[in-house]
Each structure stands twice: as structure tokens, then as C-alpha cells.
């Protein structure tokens, strides 16, 4: 047995060395491409100055020999022009090599080379700026074309309303992206933001199409948006290539303190930070500390018996010491009696963080944290005590996008100890409890309750810590880059002849930086499903879009999960392009021996590859540390 273990370790080390070599080779290739670009730029520069020199020489000769016959243009001069054109063409081809739509890319960048002939050395940021600007123009054109469509049916009109919102979001984020390519220092520091914003814009186009029912109109919408998606995909590919050149993305943040964190906030031996230390609106900070010897909090959240002491303490202590700027209370003891009334009266153009305390009660209202409502912390008395509830659903004629009880769009949102519920029930099909479009959104000790499509992790970067998420079909879905850490994924009983699928991740382009990571979670049946957990089939996920990406690692998987683990969407769609992986899970449902045999599925990945999906490498999660939210920054094993 000892020799077998040693062989396994050796095999793992060989795999890790191979992975490191692969990364080094990739970096060398990209550096080689960069060197070629520099050489090509130099060649163009030499040709440019040679051409100027030749013209000056010919001009001087004509003045000195005004009575002599004019010589015919030298063959070398024309050859130089032809050679410059050929070199420019090769540069464009080389730049467009990593893209999926090379013709579209070449047409856009050829104009750039023509414009910059007087200065042939093209900066990477200018290349990216040109590509993004072309994408922005394509979005405007597509929006105008679709706006001219005639929508006769009510469901098509409702779908178009969704598209209009998404087009506005696309224009805004592409505009922001272009602005961050104006200066080199701004561009370099925002390269990962660019990937996030462009991924979101690509997803918006997909969501627009998905809003329409199957029909000729939907096909026409899809066709109109194809060119737009090509431009956005190319922009993503170029940003990713440039990012590889200007950053050492092969570094793994293993055992490294996240930038911006003070030593007191460093992860402890078990990966926990020392305190939940959120900054209040009046610049006051929490002073309460968790003593290791403190007794467990009373289980008022409905946690099962196996929930550990630390998680129970987090539930009890999450909001201790927070000082609200505004209090919402159903009983009239606060500043407002409804959340919407509170949001309507927020100060305009506010940038500093504001704390909204939602006292115990059931708030039957549909809430939207708009894009202008940035840096909001909303916290309650517990995820089952302070609950926002609604029942909008697809069967009653509402598009899935619009069914959310709560929609969060404002950047930097933090939700703590609060619940989000959709009560429509399984018979109403798609019925979202929480839709999150915001970037850098954090949910700590929150509860998301529903059946089909409970949590719509739509776009951008999210971190869910110690949350309780329950549902039946695709109940964690969307195209965000999201990590679910220490969460309880509780599967409910569906309708007759239905099966359960936990995730449906919607990465539609291979260059997007999105995906779902379930890290140190527990995947179990709730009490309603428990008696029939072996009769009703339950799967970890299925590929909603072509490049769907989901990783389950260091999690406890209950026996409710089918041996094959994952479910196809339809036929062989996406089975070779998806990325599904499992790493070091435990529990009766964690055995991968009988898992699916798809080209894109990995039964087991190396520790180094799994590390890529932890907080820092995957989310660039310094923003999580700056919010002082507890997090495992490394793998647990």
C-alpha cells in the first residue's frame, strides 16, 4: 500500500511538472509573438523612413538637375511600397491569429494599420481599443436594426423590452472599456476588468436572443446579433492575448497574502480570515472578535446538525457591530417601512458605502438595486427572519429575466443575513428569487429559495459565502464568474417526471473569463426530497451554453447525485467544448468511477489546476479582501 501511495504521489508530481512546462511554453509562445510584432513594427519603421529618404533624395536630384531628363521611378521604390503593404498585412494576420473570427478582425485592424502608417509601432492598448470600438459600433447598429422590427405578439414585445435594457448595458460597458484603453497605465491595471466587462457584454447578446420564444423572429434577432458577437469575441481574444504578454498569469496565489489586506486579515490555518470587518458609512469599524472558544450560536437559521461551529458563529456574528445609515422596518420603527421606499430616497451621485439595515419581517415587494446604486451593504436579522419575497414566473407570462424578486445591478453590493424567495412553486417553472448582474457582488450568510432557476448569477464577478441555496431545475444558472464557498446547496423535490439539475452555467464564448466554482460546499437533499432522494434523479449540472464551465472541489456530495454526475443539455451539444471538473470531493456521491465520458469533462484535475479556481486567480479577488469578508484563499488540502 505504501508503494502504491508513493506511485500516486509521483504521478501527481509528474502531472504538475507537465502543467508547469505547458504554462512556460504558452508564455514563451506569446512572448515570441510579441517579439515578432516588435520586429515587424521595426521593419515598417525602417521602410517608412527609407521611403521618406528616397523621396527627399529624388527631390534634391530634381533641383540639381533641372535641365536633365527625369529618370523613371526606380523599381526598388515600388517594391518597397509593396513590401510595406505585405508586411502590414502579415502584422494584421498575426494579431488576429488568436481570434475565432479572423476575417472580421482583419477588416477592423487593417484600418488601424492604414491610419498608423506614419507611426508603425502599434501599442497593444491601441489594438484592443480599435477592436472594442468596432464592437461598440456593431452593438449600436444591431440595436437600431432590431428596433425597426415589428413585434406583434405580447411575448415578443416583452422580450424586446429585455433586449433594450441589455443594449443600454452593452453600450455603457463597451464605452467604459474604450475609456480604459486611452492611457497605458490605466489599461494595464484594468486588463482583468476589461475581460469581465466584455464577457458580460457577450452574455447580454445571448440573453437578448434567449428572451424570445422559438420563432422566425428569434432566428432573425439571432442573425442580426451574429456580427456583434463576432466583434465582442475578437475583443475578448485580443485582450486575453495582451494580458498574457503584460502579466505573469502563470503565478498561483498559493500562500500569498492578497494585496491590500493587512496582516490581521490574513487567512488563518483553516483558510478563514480573522474577522468580518466591514466599513460603515461613517468610517466606523467593527470591534467584535470571534473567540475560538466561544460556544456555538443557537441554530435559528434551520441549519442541519452537521453544520460546524464556525459556520454557526458566522450566522450569529455576521451583523454584530454594523451601524446602519438607514433602517427599514415593517413595524414602523425605522426610517422606512419598505425597501423600495428606502432606495427611492437614496442620495444621488453617492460613491461612499451606505449601510441599509432591514429589520425582521417579510417584505412582499420586487426590489431592484440599479446601476447607480453602488456600494450598498444590505443586512438583516437573519436569512429566514429578514426575507424579501415575490412570485413572478414564466408560466404567468413574465420573461425569466424579469421574474426575479430581487435584482442587483449596482457594483460593490454586499448582502448579509438576508433572504430572497420566489414562492411561485415548481408548477410555474422559471421563477427567479435573486438575479445578480452587479460586478464585485458579495453575499454572506444569505438564503436563496425557489424551485426552477432560483439564483440567476447573470454576469460579472460574484462571491457567495456560507449561503443556503435551494431549488430543483437549473437552480444556479447564468454566466457570471462566481465562487460559492462553504455554501449549502439543498435540492428540493420537483414535480412528477422531473429531474433535478443544480447548475446550468452559460459561458457561450471560449474567451470569456466566466464559470461557476463550488468550493467546500455541501450538496444534500432537503427534508422534502430526503425520502425519495434515490428515486428522483439529481445531477451536478448541464451545459446551458457551448463553453459552459463548472468546477466542484473539496465539497461534500450526497448520495442523491447520480453516478454519471452530469446531464447533457440536448444530444451531444457542448460535450466537447464545455469544461466540467471535480477535485478532491468527499461523500457518497463523490465517486467519479462511473462519471460521464465526455471530451470536456475531467474526472480529476491536478492540485495546481484546481488552485486556478480559487478566489485570487479566478476572481482577482482583492475586492473580497478589501470588503473584509471571510474567505478561503487557498485550497483546503
Coordinates of C-alpha atoms in Angstrom, one line a residue:
X1 CA 0.0 0.0 0.0
X2 CA 2.9 2.4 0.8
X3 CA 4.4 1.8 -2.6
X4 CA 1.0 2.5 -4.3
X5 CA 0.7 5.7 -2.4
X6 CA 4.2 6.7 -3.4
X7 CA 3.4 5.9 -7.0
X8 CA 0.3 8.1 -6.9
X9 CA 2.3 11.0 -5.4
X10 CA 5.0 10.6 -8.1
X11 CA 2.3 10.5 -10.8
X12 CA 0.7 13.7 -9.4
X13 CA 4.1 15.4 -9.3
X14 CA 4.8 14.5 -12.9
X15 CA 1.5 15.8 -13.9
X16 CA 2.2 19.1 -12.0
X17 CA 5.6 19.4 -13.7
X18 CA 3.9 18.8 -17.1
X19 CA 1.4 21.5 -16.3
X20 CA 4.1 24.0 -15.3
X21 CA 6.0 23.2 -18.5
X22 CA 2.9 23.7 -20.5
X23 CA 2.4 27.2 -19.0
X24 CA 6.1 28.1 -19.7
X25 CA 5.7 27.0 -23.3
X26 CA 2.5 29.1 -23.7
X27 CA 4.2 32.2 -22.2
X28 CA 7.2 31.6 -24.5
X29 CA 4.9 31.4 -27.5
X30 CA 3.1 34.7 -26.6
X31 CA 6.4 36.4 -25.9
X32 CA 7.6 35.2 -29.3
X33 CA 4.5 36.7 -30.9
X34 CA 5.2 40.0 -29.1
X35 CA 8.8 39.9 -30.3
X36 CA 7.6 39.3 -33.8
X37 CA 5.3 42.3 -33.5
X38 CA 8.1 44.5 -32.3
X39 CA 10.3 43.3 -35.2
X40 CA 7.5 43.8 -37.7
X41 CA 7.0 47.3 -36.3
X42 CA 10.7 48.0 -36.7
X43 CA 10.6 46.8 -40.3
X44 CA 7.7 49.0 -41.1
X45 CA 9.5 51.9 -39.4
X46 CA 12.7 51.3 -41.5
X47 CA 10.6 51.1 -44.7
X48 CA 8.8 54.2 -43.7
X49 CA 12.0 56.2 -43.1
X50 CA 13.7 54.7 -46.2
X51 CA 10.7 55.8 -48.3
X52 CA 11.0 59.3 -46.9
X53 CA 14.7 59.3 -47.5
X54 CA 14.3 58.1 -51.1
X55 CA 11.7 60.8 -51.8
X56 CA 13.9 63.5 -50.3
X57 CA 16.9 62.3 -52.4
X58 CA 14.8 62.3 -55.6
X59 CA 13.6 65.8 -54.8
X60 CA 17.2 67.1 -54.3
X61 CA 18.2 65.4 -57.6
X62 CA 15.4 67.2 -59.5
X63 CA 16.6 70.6 -58.2
X64 CA 20.2 69.9 -59.0
X65 CA 19.4 68.5 -62.5
X66 CA 16.5 70.6 -63.6
X67 CA 17.7 70.5 -67.3
X68 CA 18.3 66.8 -67.4
X69 CA 15.7 64.2 -68.3
X70 CA 13.6 62.8 -65.4
X71 CA 14.5 59.3 -64.5
X72 CA 11.7 56.8 -64.4
X73 CA 10.6 55.7 -60.9
X74 CA 13.0 53.1 -59.6
X75 CA 11.7 49.6 -59.3
X76 CA 13.1 49.4 -55.8
X77 CA 10.8 52.2 -54.6
X78 CA 7.6 50.5 -55.8
X79 CA 9.0 47.2 -54.4
X80 CA 9.4 49.0 -51.0
X81 CA 5.7 50.1 -51.0
X82 CA 4.5 46.6 -51.9
X83 CA 6.7 45.1 -49.3
X84 CA 5.3 47.6 -46.7
X85 CA 1.8 46.6 -47.6
X86 CA 2.6 42.9 -47.4
X87 CA 4.3 43.4 -44.0
X88 CA 1.2 45.4 -42.7
X89 CA -1.0 42.5 -43.9
X90 CA 1.2 40.0 -42.1
X91 CA 1.1 42.0 -38.9
X92 CA -2.7 42.1 -39.0
X93 CA -2.9 38.4 -39.7
X94 CA -0.6 37.8 -36.7
X95 CA -2.6 40.0 -34.4
X96 CA -5.8 38.2 -35.4
X97 CA -4.4 34.7 -35.0
X98 CA -5.9 34.1 -31.5
X99 CA -9.4 35.2 -32.6
X100 CA -12.2 32.9 -33.8
X101 CA -13.4 35.4 -36.4
X102 CA -10.3 36.3 -38.3
X103 CA -11.9 37.9 -41.3
X104 CA -13.9 40.3 -39.0
X105 CA -10.7 41.0 -37.0
X106 CA -8.6 41.7 -40.1
X107 CA -11.1 44.1 -41.6
X108 CA -11.1 46.1 -38.3
X109 CA -7.4 46.1 -37.7
X110 CA -6.4 46.8 -41.4
X111 CA -7.9 50.3 -40.9
X112 CA -5.8 50.7 -37.9
X113 CA -2.6 49.9 -39.8
X114 CA -3.6 52.2 -42.6
X115 CA -4.2 55.1 -40.1
X116 CA -0.9 54.5 -38.2
X117 CA 1.4 54.2 -41.2
X118 CA 3.2 57.3 -40.0
X119 CA 3.9 55.5 -36.7
X120 CA 4.0 51.8 -37.5
X121 CA 4.8 50.6 -33.9
X122 CA 1.3 50.0 -32.7
X123 CA 0.7 49.8 -28.9
X124 CA -1.2 46.8 -27.6
X125 CA -3.8 49.1 -26.0
X126 CA -4.5 50.8 -29.3
X127 CA -5.1 47.4 -30.9
X128 CA -7.6 46.5 -28.1
X129 CA -9.2 49.9 -28.3
X130 CA -9.8 49.5 -32.0
X131 CA -11.4 46.1 -31.6
X132 CA -13.6 47.3 -28.7
X133 CA -14.7 50.4 -30.6
X134 CA -15.7 48.2 -33.6
X135 CA -17.7 46.1 -31.2
X136 CA -19.4 49.2 -29.8
X137 CA -20.3 50.4 -33.3
X138 CA -21.7 46.9 -34.1
X139 CA -23.9 47.0 -30.9
X140 CA -25.4 50.4 -31.9
X141 CA -26.1 49.2 -35.4
X142 CA -27.7 46.0 -34.2
X143 CA -29.9 47.9 -31.7
X144 CA -31.1 50.2 -34.4
X145 CA -31.9 47.3 -36.8
X146 CA -33.8 45.3 -34.1
X147 CA -35.6 48.4 -33.0
X148 CA -37.1 48.6 -36.5
X149 CA -38.6 45.1 -36.2
X150 CA -42.4 44.7 -35.9
X151 CA -43.2 42.8 -32.8
X152 CA -46.9 41.7 -32.9
X153 CA -47.1 39.2 -30.1
X154 CA -47.1 40.3 -26.4
X155 CA -44.3 37.8 -25.5
X156 CA -42.2 39.3 -28.3
X157 CA -42.8 42.8 -27.1
X158 CA -41.8 41.7 -23.6
X159 CA -38.7 40.1 -25.0
X160 CA -37.7 43.3 -26.9
X161 CA -38.1 45.3 -23.7
X162 CA -35.5 42.9 -22.2
X163 CA -33.2 43.5 -25.2
X164 CA -33.5 47.3 -24.9
X165 CA -32.2 47.2 -21.4
X166 CA -29.3 44.8 -22.4
X167 CA -28.4 47.0 -25.3
X168 CA -28.1 50.0 -23.0
X169 CA -25.9 48.0 -20.6
X170 CA -23.8 46.8 -23.5
X171 CA -23.2 50.4 -24.8
X172 CA -22.3 51.6 -21.3
X173 CA -19.8 48.8 -20.6
X174 CA -18.2 49.0 -24.0
X175 CA -17.9 52.7 -23.6
X176 CA -16.2 52.2 -20.2
X177 CA -13.9 49.6 -21.8
X178 CA -12.8 52.0 -24.5
X179 CA -12.2 54.7 -21.9
X180 CA -9.8 52.4 -20.1
X181 CA -7.7 51.9 -23.2
X182 CA -6.9 55.6 -23.5
X183 CA -3.8 55.6 -21.2
X184 CA -1.3 52.8 -20.9
X185 CA -1.2 52.8 -17.1
X186 CA -5.0 52.7 -16.9
X187 CA -5.1 49.9 -19.5
X188 CA -2.6 47.7 -17.7
X189 CA -4.3 48.0 -14.3
X190 CA -7.7 47.3 -15.8
X191 CA -6.9 44.4 -18.1
X192 CA -8.9 41.9 -16.0
X193 CA -11.8 44.3 -15.7
X194 CA -11.8 44.5 -19.5
X195 CA -12.2 40.7 -19.7
X196 CA -15.0 40.8 -17.2
X197 CA -16.9 43.7 -18.9
X198 CA -16.5 42.2 -22.4
X199 CA -17.6 38.8 -21.1
X200 CA -20.7 40.5 -19.7
X201 CA -21.5 42.2 -23.0
X202 CA -21.2 39.0 -24.9
X203 CA -23.6 37.4 -22.4
X204 CA -26.1 40.3 -22.9
X205 CA -26.4 39.4 -26.6
X206 CA -27.1 35.8 -25.7
X207 CA -29.7 36.8 -23.1
X208 CA -31.5 39.0 -25.6
X209 CA -31.9 36.1 -28.0
X210 CA -33.0 33.8 -25.2
X211 CA -35.7 36.2 -24.2
X212 CA -37.6 35.4 -27.4
X213 CA -39.8 32.3 -27.8
X214 CA -38.8 30.0 -30.6
X215 CA -39.9 31.5 -33.8
X216 CA -38.7 33.2 -37.0
X217 CA -38.4 36.4 -35.1
X218 CA -36.0 34.8 -32.7
X219 CA -33.9 33.5 -35.7
X220 CA -33.9 37.0 -37.2
X221 CA -32.8 38.5 -33.9
X222 CA -30.0 35.9 -33.6
X223 CA -28.9 36.6 -37.2
X224 CA -28.8 40.3 -36.5
X225 CA -26.6 39.9 -33.5
X226 CA -24.1 37.5 -35.0
X227 CA -21.8 40.2 -36.3
X228 CA -21.9 42.0 -32.9
X229 CA -20.9 38.8 -31.1
X230 CA -18.0 38.3 -33.5
X231 CA -16.6 41.7 -32.7
X232 CA -17.0 41.1 -29.0
X233 CA -15.5 37.7 -29.2
X234 CA -12.5 39.1 -31.1
X235 CA -12.1 41.8 -28.5
X236 CA -12.0 39.2 -25.7
X237 CA -9.4 37.2 -27.6
X238 CA -7.2 40.2 -28.1
X239 CA -7.5 41.3 -24.5
X240 CA -6.6 37.8 -23.3
X241 CA -3.5 37.7 -25.6
X242 CA -2.3 41.1 -24.5
X243 CA -3.0 40.2 -20.8
X244 CA -0.7 37.2 -21.2
X245 CA 2.0 39.5 -22.6
X246 CA 1.9 42.1 -19.8
X247 CA 1.1 39.9 -16.9
X248 CA 2.6 36.7 -15.5
X249 CA -0.6 34.8 -15.3
X250 CA 1.2 31.6 -14.5
X251 CA 1.6 32.7 -10.9
X252 CA -0.6 30.9 -8.5
X253 CA -1.6 32.8 -5.4
X254 CA -0.7 30.0 -3.0
X255 CA 0.1 31.1 0.5
X256 CA 0.4 34.7 -0.7
X257 CA -1.4 37.4 1.2
X258 CA -3.9 39.1 -1.1
X259 CA -2.8 42.7 -2.0
X260 CA -4.5 45.3 0.1
X261 CA -5.0 43.1 3.1
X262 CA -3.5 43.9 6.5
X263 CA -1.7 41.1 8.3
X264 CA -4.6 40.8 10.8
X265 CA -6.9 39.9 7.9
X266 CA -4.7 37.1 6.6
X267 CA -6.3 33.7 6.2
X268 CA -5.7 31.5 9.2
X269 CA -4.6 27.9 9.3
X270 CA -8.1 26.7 8.2
X271 CA -8.3 29.4 5.5
X272 CA -10.6 31.7 7.5
X273 CA -10.0 35.4 7.9
X274 CA -9.9 36.6 11.5
X275 CA -12.9 38.9 11.4
X276 CA -15.8 40.2 9.5
X277 CA -14.7 43.8 9.4
X278 CA -17.0 45.9 7.2
X279 CA -16.6 49.7 6.9
X280 CA -19.6 51.7 7.9
X281 CA -20.9 54.8 6.2
X282 CA -19.4 56.9 9.0
X283 CA -16.0 55.3 8.7
X284 CA -16.5 53.3 11.9
X285 CA -15.3 49.7 12.1
X286 CA -16.4 46.6 13.8
X287 CA -14.5 45.8 17.0
X288 CA -16.2 42.5 17.9
X289 CA -13.9 39.5 17.5
X290 CA -14.7 35.8 17.3
X291 CA -13.1 33.9 20.2
X292 CA -12.1 30.4 19.3
X293 CA -13.6 29.2 22.5
X294 CA -16.9 30.9 22.0
X295 CA -19.9 28.5 22.2
X296 CA -21.9 27.7 19.1
X297 CA -24.7 30.0 18.3
X298 CA -28.2 28.7 18.6
X299 CA -29.4 27.3 15.2
X300 CA -32.1 29.8 14.3
X301 CA -31.4 29.5 10.5
X302 CA -32.6 25.9 10.0
X303 CA -29.1 24.6 9.5
X304 CA -28.8 20.8 9.6
X305 CA -27.0 19.1 12.5
X306 CA -23.8 18.7 10.6
X307 CA -23.2 22.5 10.1
X308 CA -20.0 23.3 12.0
X309 CA -19.3 25.7 14.9
X310 CA -17.6 28.3 12.7
X311 CA -20.5 28.5 10.3
X312 CA -23.0 28.8 13.1
X313 CA -20.9 31.6 14.7
X314 CA -20.7 33.3 11.3
X315 CA -24.5 33.3 11.2
X316 CA -24.8 34.8 14.6
X317 CA -22.0 37.3 14.4
X318 CA -22.2 38.5 10.8
X319 CA -24.0 41.7 11.6
X320 CA -22.7 42.4 15.1
X321 CA -21.4 46.0 15.3
X322 CA -22.7 47.2 12.0
X323 CA -24.1 50.7 12.3
X324 CA -26.9 51.4 9.7
X325 CA -27.2 54.7 7.8
X326 CA -30.8 53.8 7.1
X327 CA -33.2 51.3 8.8
X328 CA -36.2 49.6 7.0
X329 CA -38.8 48.1 9.4
X330 CA -42.2 46.8 8.6
X331 CA -43.4 47.7 12.1
X332 CA -42.7 51.4 11.5
X333 CA -39.7 51.6 13.9
X334 CA -37.2 52.5 11.2
X335 CA -36.7 55.3 8.6
X336 CA -38.9 53.5 6.1
X337 CA -41.4 50.6 6.0
X338 CA -40.4 49.3 2.6
X339 CA -37.1 48.6 0.9
X340 CA -38.2 50.3 -2.3
X341 CA -39.2 53.5 -0.4
X342 CA -35.7 53.5 1.1
X343 CA -34.0 53.0 -2.3
X344 CA -36.1 55.7 -3.9
X345 CA -34.8 58.2 -1.3
X346 CA -31.1 57.4 -1.5
X347 CA -28.8 60.4 -2.1
X348 CA -27.9 60.8 -5.8
X349 CA -24.3 60.6 -7.1
X350 CA -23.2 58.9 -3.8
X351 CA -20.0 56.8 -4.0
X352 CA -19.2 56.0 -0.4
X353 CA -20.6 52.8 1.1
X354 CA -24.0 53.1 2.7
X355 CA -25.4 50.5 5.2
X356 CA -29.1 49.6 5.0
X357 CA -30.5 47.6 7.9
X358 CA -33.6 45.5 7.0
X359 CA -35.3 44.6 10.3
X360 CA -37.1 41.3 10.8
X361 CA -40.1 40.8 8.6
X362 CA -41.4 39.5 5.3
X363 CA -41.2 42.2 2.6
X364 CA -43.5 41.4 -0.3
X365 CA -42.0 43.6 -2.9
X366 CA -39.9 43.5 -6.1
X367 CA -36.6 45.2 -5.5
X368 CA -34.0 46.5 -8.0
X369 CA -30.6 47.8 -6.9
X370 CA -29.9 49.9 -10.0
X371 CA -26.6 50.5 -11.6
X372 CA -26.5 54.0 -10.0
X373 CA -26.9 52.4 -6.5
X374 CA -23.2 51.4 -6.0
X375 CA -21.5 50.3 -2.8
X376 CA -24.6 49.3 -0.8
X377 CA -24.5 46.9 2.1
X378 CA -27.9 45.5 2.9
X379 CA -28.2 43.3 6.0
X380 CA -30.9 41.8 8.1
X381 CA -31.7 39.9 11.3
X382 CA -31.1 36.5 9.7
X383 CA -31.8 34.9 6.3
X384 CA -35.1 33.5 7.5
X385 CA -36.1 36.5 9.6
X386 CA -35.5 39.3 7.1
X387 CA -36.9 37.9 3.9
X388 CA -37.8 39.6 0.5
X389 CA -40.5 37.6 -1.3
X390 CA -42.3 37.6 -4.6
X391 CA -44.0 35.1 -7.0
X392 CA -43.4 36.3 -10.6
X393 CA -42.9 33.4 -13.0
X394 CA -42.7 32.3 -16.6
X395 CA -46.0 30.4 -16.8
X396 CA -47.9 33.6 -16.0
X397 CA -46.3 35.3 -19.0
X398 CA -43.2 37.0 -17.5
X399 CA -39.8 36.5 -19.2
X400 CA -37.3 34.7 -17.0
X401 CA -35.1 37.7 -16.9
X402 CA -37.9 39.8 -15.3
X403 CA -39.2 37.2 -12.8
X404 CA -36.6 38.0 -10.1
X405 CA -37.9 39.0 -6.7
X406 CA -34.6 41.0 -6.2
X407 CA -32.3 42.2 -9.0
X408 CA -28.9 43.5 -8.1
X409 CA -27.1 45.6 -10.7
X410 CA -25.2 48.2 -8.6
X411 CA -21.4 47.5 -8.4
X412 CA -20.0 46.6 -5.0
X413 CA -23.2 45.3 -3.5
X414 CA -22.9 43.3 -0.2
X415 CA -25.8 41.3 1.2
X416 CA -25.6 39.9 4.7
X417 CA -28.0 37.7 6.7
X418 CA -31.0 38.3 4.4
X419 CA -33.3 36.1 2.4
X420 CA -34.5 36.1 -1.2
X421 CA -37.5 34.0 -2.0
X422 CA -39.8 33.2 -5.0
X423 CA -42.9 31.4 -3.9
X424 CA -44.3 30.6 -7.4
X425 CA -43.7 26.9 -6.9
X426 CA -42.4 24.1 -9.2
X427 CA -45.6 24.2 -11.4
X428 CA -44.8 27.7 -12.5
X429 CA -41.4 26.7 -14.0
X430 CA -38.8 29.5 -14.3
X431 CA -39.2 31.8 -11.2
X432 CA -36.1 33.6 -10.1
X433 CA -35.6 34.6 -6.5
X434 CA -32.4 36.6 -7.0
X435 CA -30.8 38.0 -10.2
X436 CA -27.2 39.4 -9.8
X437 CA -25.8 41.4 -12.7
X438 CA -23.6 43.6 -10.4
X439 CA -19.8 43.4 -10.5
X440 CA -17.9 42.5 -7.3
X441 CA -21.0 41.4 -5.6
X442 CA -20.8 39.6 -2.2
X443 CA -23.5 37.5 -0.4
X444 CA -22.7 36.4 3.1
X445 CA -24.9 34.1 5.1
X446 CA -27.8 34.7 2.7
X447 CA -30.7 32.5 1.6
X448 CA -32.0 32.0 -1.9
X449 CA -35.2 29.9 -2.1
X450 CA -37.1 28.8 -5.1
X451 CA -37.6 25.8 -7.4
X452 CA -36.6 26.2 -11.1
X453 CA -34.0 29.0 -11.7
X454 CA -33.7 30.1 -8.1
X455 CA -30.4 32.1 -8.4
X456 CA -29.6 33.8 -11.7
X457 CA -25.9 34.6 -11.4
X458 CA -26.1 36.6 -14.6
X459 CA -22.8 38.4 -15.3
X460 CA -19.6 39.8 -13.8
X461 CA -17.8 38.6 -10.6
X462 CA -19.6 37.3 -7.5
X463 CA -18.6 35.7 -4.2
X464 CA -21.2 33.7 -2.2
X465 CA -20.0 32.7 1.3
X466 CA -22.0 30.5 3.7
X467 CA -25.2 30.8 1.8
X468 CA -28.2 28.5 1.7
X469 CA -29.4 27.9 -1.9
X470 CA -32.3 25.6 -2.7
X471 CA -34.2 24.6 -5.8
X472 CA -34.9 21.9 -8.4
X473 CA -34.0 22.5 -12.1
X474 CA -31.0 24.6 -13.1
X475 CA -31.4 26.5 -9.8
X476 CA -27.9 28.1 -10.0
X477 CA -27.7 29.4 -13.6
X478 CA -26.2 32.3 -15.5
X479 CA -22.9 33.5 -17.0
X480 CA -21.1 35.1 -14.1
X481 CA -17.6 34.3 -12.7
X482 CA -18.9 33.1 -9.3
X483 CA -17.4 31.2 -6.4
X484 CA -19.8 29.5 -4.0
X485 CA -17.8 28.9 -0.8
X486 CA -18.9 27.0 2.3
X487 CA -22.5 27.1 0.9
X488 CA -25.3 24.6 1.5
X489 CA -26.8 23.5 -1.8
X490 CA -30.1 21.9 -0.8
X491 CA -32.0 20.1 -3.5
X492 CA -35.8 20.1 -3.3
X493 CA -38.5 17.7 -4.6
X494 CA -39.6 18.5 -8.2
X495 CA -42.8 17.8 -9.9
X496 CA -43.7 14.3 -11.2
X497 CA -41.5 13.1 -14.1
X498 CA -38.9 15.8 -13.5
X499 CA -35.3 15.5 -12.5
X500 CA -33.0 17.9 -10.6
X501 CA -30.1 19.8 -12.1
X502 CA -28.1 22.0 -9.7
X503 CA -26.1 24.2 -12.2
X504 CA -26.5 25.5 -15.7
X505 CA -23.6 27.7 -16.4
X506 CA -23.9 29.8 -19.6
X507 CA -20.4 30.6 -20.9
X508 CA -21.1 31.0 -24.6
X509 CA -17.6 32.0 -25.9
X510 CA -14.3 30.3 -25.1
X511 CA -12.6 33.6 -24.4
X512 CA -15.0 34.6 -21.6
X513 CA -13.5 34.5 -18.1
X514 CA -16.7 33.2 -16.5
X515 CA -17.7 30.0 -14.7
X516 CA -19.1 28.5 -11.5
X517 CA -16.9 27.1 -8.7
X518 CA -18.5 25.2 -5.8
X519 CA -15.8 25.1 -3.2
X520 CA -16.1 23.4 0.2
X521 CA -19.9 23.2 -0.2
X522 CA -22.4 20.6 0.9
X523 CA -24.8 19.2 -1.7
X524 CA -27.7 17.4 0.0
X525 CA -31.4 16.8 -0.3
X526 CA -33.8 18.9 1.8
X527 CA -36.2 17.2 4.1
X528 CA -38.9 17.1 1.4
X529 CA -36.6 15.2 -1.0
X530 CA -34.9 13.0 1.6
X531 CA -37.3 10.1 1.5
X532 CA -37.2 9.9 -2.3
X533 CA -33.6 11.1 -3.0
X534 CA -32.7 7.8 -4.6
X535 CA -35.8 7.6 -6.8
X536 CA -35.6 11.2 -8.2
X537 CA -32.5 11.7 -10.4
X538 CA -30.3 14.6 -9.4
X539 CA -27.2 15.9 -11.4
X540 CA -24.4 18.4 -10.6
X541 CA -25.1 20.4 -13.8
X542 CA -25.7 20.6 -17.5
X543 CA -24.3 22.8 -20.3
X544 CA -26.6 25.7 -21.0
X545 CA -24.2 27.2 -23.4
X546 CA -21.4 25.8 -25.6
X547 CA -18.5 26.6 -23.3
X548 CA -20.2 26.0 -20.0
X549 CA -17.7 25.8 -17.2
X550 CA -18.3 24.4 -13.7
X551 CA -15.9 23.1 -11.1
X552 CA -16.9 21.2 -7.9
X553 CA -14.0 20.9 -5.5
X554 CA -13.4 19.9 -1.9
X555 CA -17.1 19.6 -1.4
X556 CA -19.3 17.1 0.3
X557 CA -21.6 15.4 -2.3
X558 CA -24.5 13.4 -1.0
X559 CA -25.7 10.1 -2.4
X560 CA -28.6 11.9 -4.2
X561 CA -26.2 12.7 -7.1
X562 CA -26.4 10.1 -10.0
X563 CA -23.2 8.1 -10.6
X564 CA -22.8 9.8 -14.0
X565 CA -22.8 13.1 -12.2
X566 CA -23.7 15.4 -15.1
X567 CA -26.5 15.6 -17.7
X568 CA -26.4 16.6 -21.4
X569 CA -28.4 19.6 -22.5
X570 CA -29.5 18.1 -25.8
X571 CA -27.8 15.4 -27.7
X572 CA -24.0 16.0 -28.0
X573 CA -24.3 19.8 -27.7
X574 CA -21.3 21.3 -26.0
X575 CA -19.9 17.9 -24.7
X576 CA -16.5 18.5 -26.3
X577 CA -16.3 22.3 -25.6
X578 CA -17.5 22.5 -22.0
X579 CA -15.2 22.4 -19.0
X580 CA -16.5 20.4 -16.1
X581 CA -14.1 19.2 -13.4
X582 CA -14.1 17.7 -9.9
X583 CA -11.3 17.8 -7.4
X584 CA -10.9 16.1 -4.0
X585 CA -14.6 15.9 -3.2
X586 CA -15.9 13.6 -0.5
X587 CA -19.2 11.9 0.4
X588 CA -21.2 9.1 -1.1
X589 CA -21.9 11.0 -4.3
X590 CA -18.3 12.0 -4.9
X591 CA -17.1 8.8 -6.6
X592 CA -16.1 9.6 -10.2
X593 CA -15.6 6.0 -11.5
X594 CA -18.9 6.0 -13.3
X595 CA -19.0 9.6 -14.3
X596 CA -19.8 10.7 -17.9
X597 CA -17.2 10.1 -20.5
X598 CA -17.4 13.5 -22.3
X599 CA -14.3 15.1 -24.0
X600 CA -14.8 18.3 -22.0
X601 CA -15.3 16.6 -18.6
X602 CA -12.4 15.9 -16.2
X603 CA -12.9 13.3 -13.5
X604 CA -9.9 14.6 -11.7
X605 CA -7.6 17.6 -12.1
X606 CA -4.3 18.4 -10.6
X607 CA -4.0 20.5 -7.4
X608 CA -2.3 23.2 -9.5
X609 CA -5.2 23.3 -11.9
X610 CA -7.7 23.4 -9.1
X611 CA -5.8 26.3 -7.5
X612 CA -6.6 28.3 -10.6
X613 CA -10.2 28.3 -9.5
X614 CA -9.7 29.7 -6.0
X615 CA -10.5 33.3 -5.1
X616 CA -7.4 35.2 -6.2
X617 CA -6.6 33.6 -9.6
X618 CA -10.2 33.2 -10.7
X619 CA -11.9 36.3 -9.4
X620 CA -8.9 38.5 -8.9
X621 CA -10.4 38.7 -5.5
X622 CA -8.6 41.6 -3.8
X623 CA -12.0 43.2 -3.7
X624 CA -13.2 40.4 -1.4
X625 CA -10.4 41.1 1.0
X626 CA -11.0 44.8 0.9
X627 CA -14.6 44.1 1.9
X628 CA -13.2 42.1 4.8
X629 CA -15.4 39.1 4.0
X630 CA -14.2 35.8 5.3
X631 CA -12.8 33.6 2.5
X632 CA -10.6 30.6 1.9
X633 CA -7.9 32.0 -0.4
X634 CA -6.3 28.6 -1.0
X635 CA -7.3 25.0 -1.3
X636 CA -8.1 23.3 1.9
X637 CA -5.9 20.2 1.2

